[in-house]
Tab-separated table of C-alpha atoms in Angstrom:
chain	number	residue	atom	x	y	z
A	481	THR	CA	93.258	112.321	104.463
A	482	GLN	CA	95.309	109.698	102.705
A	483	LEU	CA	93.308	107.146	100.777
A	484	LEU	CA	94.365	103.887	99.223
A	485	GLU	CA	91.988	102.478	96.656
A	486	GLN	CA	92.225	98.888	95.585
A	487	SER	CA	90.874	97.345	92.440
A	488	PRO	CA	89.119	95.198	91.752
A	489	GLN	CA	87.039	95.056	94.921
A	490	PHE	CA	86.003	91.467	94.177
A	491	LEU	CA	87.677	88.914	91.939
A	492	SER	CA	86.658	85.336	91.270
A	493	ILE	CA	88.767	83.251	88.905
A	494	GLN	CA	89.478	79.653	88.056
A	495	GLU	CA	92.394	77.752	89.550
A	496	GLY	CA	95.484	78.085	87.369
A	497	GLU	CA	94.713	81.544	86.033
A	498	ASN	CA	96.825	84.639	86.610
A	499	LEU	CA	95.588	87.836	88.235
A	500	THR	CA	96.699	91.317	89.229
A	501	VAL	CA	95.403	93.461	92.071
A	502	TYR	CA	96.065	97.190	92.130
A	503	CYS	CA	96.550	99.644	94.994
A	504	ASN	CA	96.477	103.341	94.099
A	505	SER	CA	96.795	106.610	95.957
A	506	SER	CA	97.390	110.285	95.303
A	507	SER	CA	99.757	110.354	98.285
A	508	VAL	CA	103.391	109.315	98.500
A	509	PHE	CA	104.258	106.597	100.994
A	510	SER	CA	107.572	105.769	102.640
A	511	SER	CA	106.748	102.108	102.342
A	512	LEU	CA	103.861	99.916	101.353
A	513	GLN	CA	102.821	96.563	102.694
A	514	TRP	CA	100.536	93.827	101.455
A	515	TYR	CA	98.543	91.694	103.868
A	516	ARG	CA	96.210	88.735	103.457
A	517	GLN	CA	93.323	88.261	105.841
A	518	GLU	CA	91.274	85.103	106.400
A	519	PRO	CA	87.779	85.192	107.931
A	520	GLY	CA	87.922	85.555	111.710
A	521	GLU	CA	91.622	86.340	111.730
A	522	GLY	CA	93.806	89.399	111.682
A	523	PRO	CA	95.768	90.468	108.595
A	524	VAL	CA	99.019	88.585	107.978
A	525	LEU	CA	101.935	90.459	106.434
A	526	LEU	CA	103.044	89.179	103.024
A	527	VAL	CA	105.652	91.739	101.985
A	528	THR	CA	106.988	95.251	102.544
A	529	VAL	CA	108.271	97.369	99.643
A	530	VAL	CA	110.275	100.489	100.354
A	531	THR	CA	112.052	101.733	97.238
A	532	GLY	CA	110.268	103.239	94.241
A	533	GLY	CA	110.234	100.717	91.405
A	534	GLU	CA	111.056	97.851	93.758
A	535	VAL	CA	109.888	94.371	92.776
A	536	LYS	CA	109.675	91.511	95.266
A	537	LYS	CA	108.747	87.921	94.605
A	538	LEU	CA	107.252	85.485	97.077
A	539	LYS	CA	106.833	82.138	95.300
A	540	ARG	CA	103.943	82.727	92.869
A	541	LEU	CA	103.305	86.262	94.130
A	542	THR	CA	105.043	89.306	92.622
A	543	PHE	CA	104.772	92.700	94.295
A	544	GLN	CA	105.757	95.990	92.707
A	545	PHE	CA	106.040	99.476	94.201
A	546	GLY	CA	105.441	102.306	91.749
A	547	ASP	CA	108.321	104.591	90.789
A	548	ALA	CA	106.603	107.535	92.491
A	549	ARG	CA	105.765	105.429	95.571
A	550	LYS	CA	102.065	106.183	95.204
A	551	ASP	CA	100.862	102.846	93.908
A	552	SER	CA	101.552	99.138	94.017
A	553	SER	CA	100.448	95.937	92.374
A	554	LEU	CA	100.217	92.308	93.374
A	555	HIS	CA	100.403	89.684	90.641
A	556	ILE	CA	99.591	86.040	91.314
A	557	THR	CA	100.643	83.385	88.839
A	558	ALA	CA	98.746	80.093	88.513
A	559	ALA	CA	96.316	80.880	91.311
A	560	GLN	CA	95.431	78.111	93.739
A	561	PRO	CA	92.428	77.706	96.074
A	562	GLY	CA	94.723	78.430	99.004
A	563	ASP	CA	95.197	81.958	97.654
A	564	THR	CA	91.582	82.759	98.489
A	565	GLY	CA	91.249	85.606	100.958
A	566	LEU	CA	91.047	89.354	101.492
A	567	TYR	CA	94.134	91.159	100.201
A	568	LEU	CA	94.922	94.497	101.782
A	569	CYS	CA	97.557	97.044	100.881
A	570	ALA	CA	98.716	99.453	103.576
A	571	GLY	CA	100.903	102.515	103.312
A	572	ALA	CA	103.144	104.207	105.847
A	573	SER	CA	104.249	107.817	105.447
A	574	GLY	CA	106.817	108.721	108.061
A	575	ASN	CA	104.656	108.160	111.080
A	576	GLU	CA	103.996	104.791	112.547
A	577	LYS	CA	100.352	104.254	111.697
A	578	LEU	CA	99.289	102.378	108.604
A	579	THR	CA	96.662	103.559	106.140
A	580	PHE	CA	94.901	100.518	104.754
A	581	GLY	CA	93.344	100.112	101.352
A	582	THR	CA	89.763	99.195	100.692
A	583	GLY	CA	90.644	95.543	100.121
A	584	THR	CA	90.291	92.994	97.316
A	585	ARG	CA	88.329	89.872	98.064
A	586	LEU	CA	89.805	87.064	95.973
A	587	THR	CA	88.106	83.714	95.376
A	588	ILE	CA	89.876	80.937	93.496
A	589	ILE	CA	87.505	78.338	92.135
A	590	PRO	CA	88.899	74.768	92.046
B	770	GLY	CA	106.366	81.762	119.719
B	771	ALA	CA	103.084	83.240	120.893
B	772	GLY	CA	101.461	85.827	118.686
B	773	VAL	CA	99.262	88.769	119.570
B	774	SER	CA	96.247	87.674	121.543
B	775	GLN	CA	92.979	89.522	122.065
B	776	THR	CA	90.157	88.904	124.493
B	777	PRO	CA	87.302	88.418	124.292
B	778	SER	CA	87.021	87.078	120.764
B	779	ASN	CA	83.390	88.157	120.662
B	780	LYS	CA	81.517	90.720	122.732
B	781	VAL	CA	77.817	91.452	122.515
B	782	THR	CA	76.546	94.413	124.494
B	783	GLU	CA	73.591	96.722	124.638
B	784	LYS	CA	73.522	100.310	123.493
B	785	GLY	CA	74.767	102.624	126.230
B	786	LYS	CA	76.904	100.033	128.032
B	787	TYR	CA	80.635	100.218	128.749
B	788	VAL	CA	83.063	97.676	127.256
B	789	GLU	CA	86.742	96.861	127.602
B	790	LEU	CA	88.766	95.037	124.974
B	791	ARG	CA	92.150	93.574	125.872
B	792	CYS	CA	95.289	93.078	123.799
B	793	ASP	CA	98.371	91.054	124.749
B	794	PRO	CA	101.176	91.950	122.321
B	795	ILE	CA	104.104	89.772	121.352
B	796	SER	CA	106.606	89.750	124.207
B	797	GLY	CA	109.234	92.463	123.828
B	798	HIS	CA	107.335	94.482	121.229
B	799	THR	CA	107.460	98.131	122.189
B	800	ALA	CA	104.886	99.467	119.746
B	801	LEU	CA	101.185	98.624	119.966
B	802	TYR	CA	98.379	99.682	117.653
B	803	TRP	CA	94.595	99.539	117.700
B	804	TYR	CA	92.549	99.444	114.509
B	805	ARG	CA	88.850	99.102	113.788
B	806	GLN	CA	87.562	97.119	110.815
B	807	SER	CA	84.004	97.455	109.639
B	808	LEU	CA	82.415	94.790	107.482
B	809	GLY	CA	83.869	94.711	103.976
B	810	GLN	CA	86.448	97.410	104.646
B	811	GLY	CA	90.125	97.648	105.478
B	812	PRO	CA	91.260	98.343	109.048
B	813	GLU	CA	91.119	101.956	110.221
B	814	PHE	CA	93.755	103.314	112.597
B	815	LEU	CA	92.629	104.295	116.096
B	816	ILE	CA	95.641	104.758	118.373
B	817	TYR	CA	99.339	103.909	118.643
B	818	PHE	CA	101.439	103.354	121.776
B	819	GLN	CA	105.201	103.475	122.039
B	820	GLY	CA	105.897	102.009	125.455
B	821	THR	CA	103.363	103.272	127.976
B	822	GLY	CA	102.444	106.499	126.231
B	823	ALA	CA	99.986	107.123	123.429
B	824	ALA	CA	102.169	108.494	120.644
B	825	ASP	CA	99.269	109.107	118.277
B	826	ASP	CA	95.582	108.965	119.183
B	827	SER	CA	94.341	110.884	116.172
B	828	GLY	CA	92.207	107.995	114.979
B	829	LEU	CA	89.969	107.762	118.038
B	830	PRO	CA	86.537	108.783	116.729
B	831	ASN	CA	85.384	110.683	119.829
B	832	ASP	CA	85.868	110.987	123.571
B	833	ARG	CA	83.873	107.817	124.261
B	834	PHE	CA	86.942	105.876	123.159
B	835	PHE	CA	90.005	105.610	125.379
B	836	ALA	CA	92.973	103.236	125.521
B	837	VAL	CA	95.668	102.564	128.100
B	838	ARG	CA	98.893	100.610	128.304
B	839	PRO	CA	100.039	101.192	131.894
B	840	GLU	CA	103.055	98.882	131.982
B	841	GLY	CA	104.072	99.036	128.361
B	842	SER	CA	102.767	95.580	127.530
B	843	VAL	CA	99.058	94.731	127.746
B	844	SER	CA	96.667	97.348	126.408
B	845	THR	CA	92.971	97.905	127.029
B	846	LEU	CA	90.633	99.734	124.669
B	847	LYS	CA	87.690	101.202	126.535
B	848	ILE	CA	84.446	102.322	124.966
B	849	GLN	CA	81.877	104.236	126.995
B	850	ARG	CA	78.165	104.615	126.191
B	851	THR	CA	78.422	102.237	123.255
B	852	GLU	CA	76.425	102.972	120.121
B	853	ARG	CA	75.267	100.629	117.362
B	854	GLY	CA	77.751	102.301	115.030
B	855	ASP	CA	80.594	101.046	117.220
B	856	SER	CA	79.901	97.505	116.022
B	857	ALA	CA	83.021	96.275	114.225
B	858	VAL	CA	86.057	94.051	114.617
B	859	TYR	CA	88.691	95.717	116.793
B	860	LEU	CA	92.196	94.647	115.819
B	861	CYS	CA	95.364	95.002	117.828
B	862	ALA	CA	98.851	94.843	116.342
B	863	SER	CA	102.349	95.044	117.788
B	864	SER	CA	105.767	95.791	116.358
B	865	PRO	CA	109.288	95.282	117.706
B	866	TYR	CA	110.847	98.425	116.314
B	867	ARG	CA	110.310	102.089	117.052
B	868	THR	CA	109.767	103.010	113.424
B	869	SER	CA	108.980	99.660	111.922
B	870	TYR	CA	106.093	99.499	109.548
B	871	GLU	CA	105.850	95.739	109.927
B	872	GLN	CA	103.023	95.019	112.305
B	873	PHE	CA	101.792	91.685	113.627
B	874	PHE	CA	98.058	91.474	114.121
B	875	GLY	CA	95.910	89.618	116.598
B	876	PRO	CA	92.693	87.817	115.598
B	877	GLY	CA	90.524	90.727	116.689
B	878	THR	CA	87.532	91.194	118.957
B	879	ARG	CA	84.163	91.266	117.222
B	880	LEU	CA	82.021	93.832	119.035
B	881	THR	CA	78.281	93.849	118.454
B	882	VAL	CA	76.186	96.611	119.976
B	883	LEU	CA	72.488	95.793	120.024
């Protein structure tokens, strides 16, 4: 069974601070996605990374796929209250289903 | 355009009852997925359709769970003899490509089994 572990599980920081969320696995993935989920809603795709070592930027968010395609990180610069939510990583490994991580619940305090 | 829709948004039922959860994917999306999300956890894969056929149902927990997609669009997840452990949010997602990993999720159906 493929497992994706995210850390930290919970994170509460002040507005304006920087943070990094980690997604780790012992399995290799063809691609990895990051989603954000608000209460009462489904996950919304933020980014897909495919190549080992790939870095993608989405405004204040920077996503990196590990060289071995087993891990990923999400870095947020100057966090804002609107960044609050549940962040999920999800890996795909040649078949169509996604294996989701355990999630990081992020709270940005104004 | 319209996103993935799921009905009902909430369903409360009693232990032992039968329930049906409906998913309307984005128009034209050939792939459809069902996931289950328990409180405080990430979604867990249940079943995947490509067109009308179930391409992978390895995530269905037991034979009380069944899903159909008869015309390759709308899908129904059916749960027989519900148990309290079935309580969760059931998420549906669709994708436009055969091997795309980019899935678009609906808001989910919150199922509560009393």
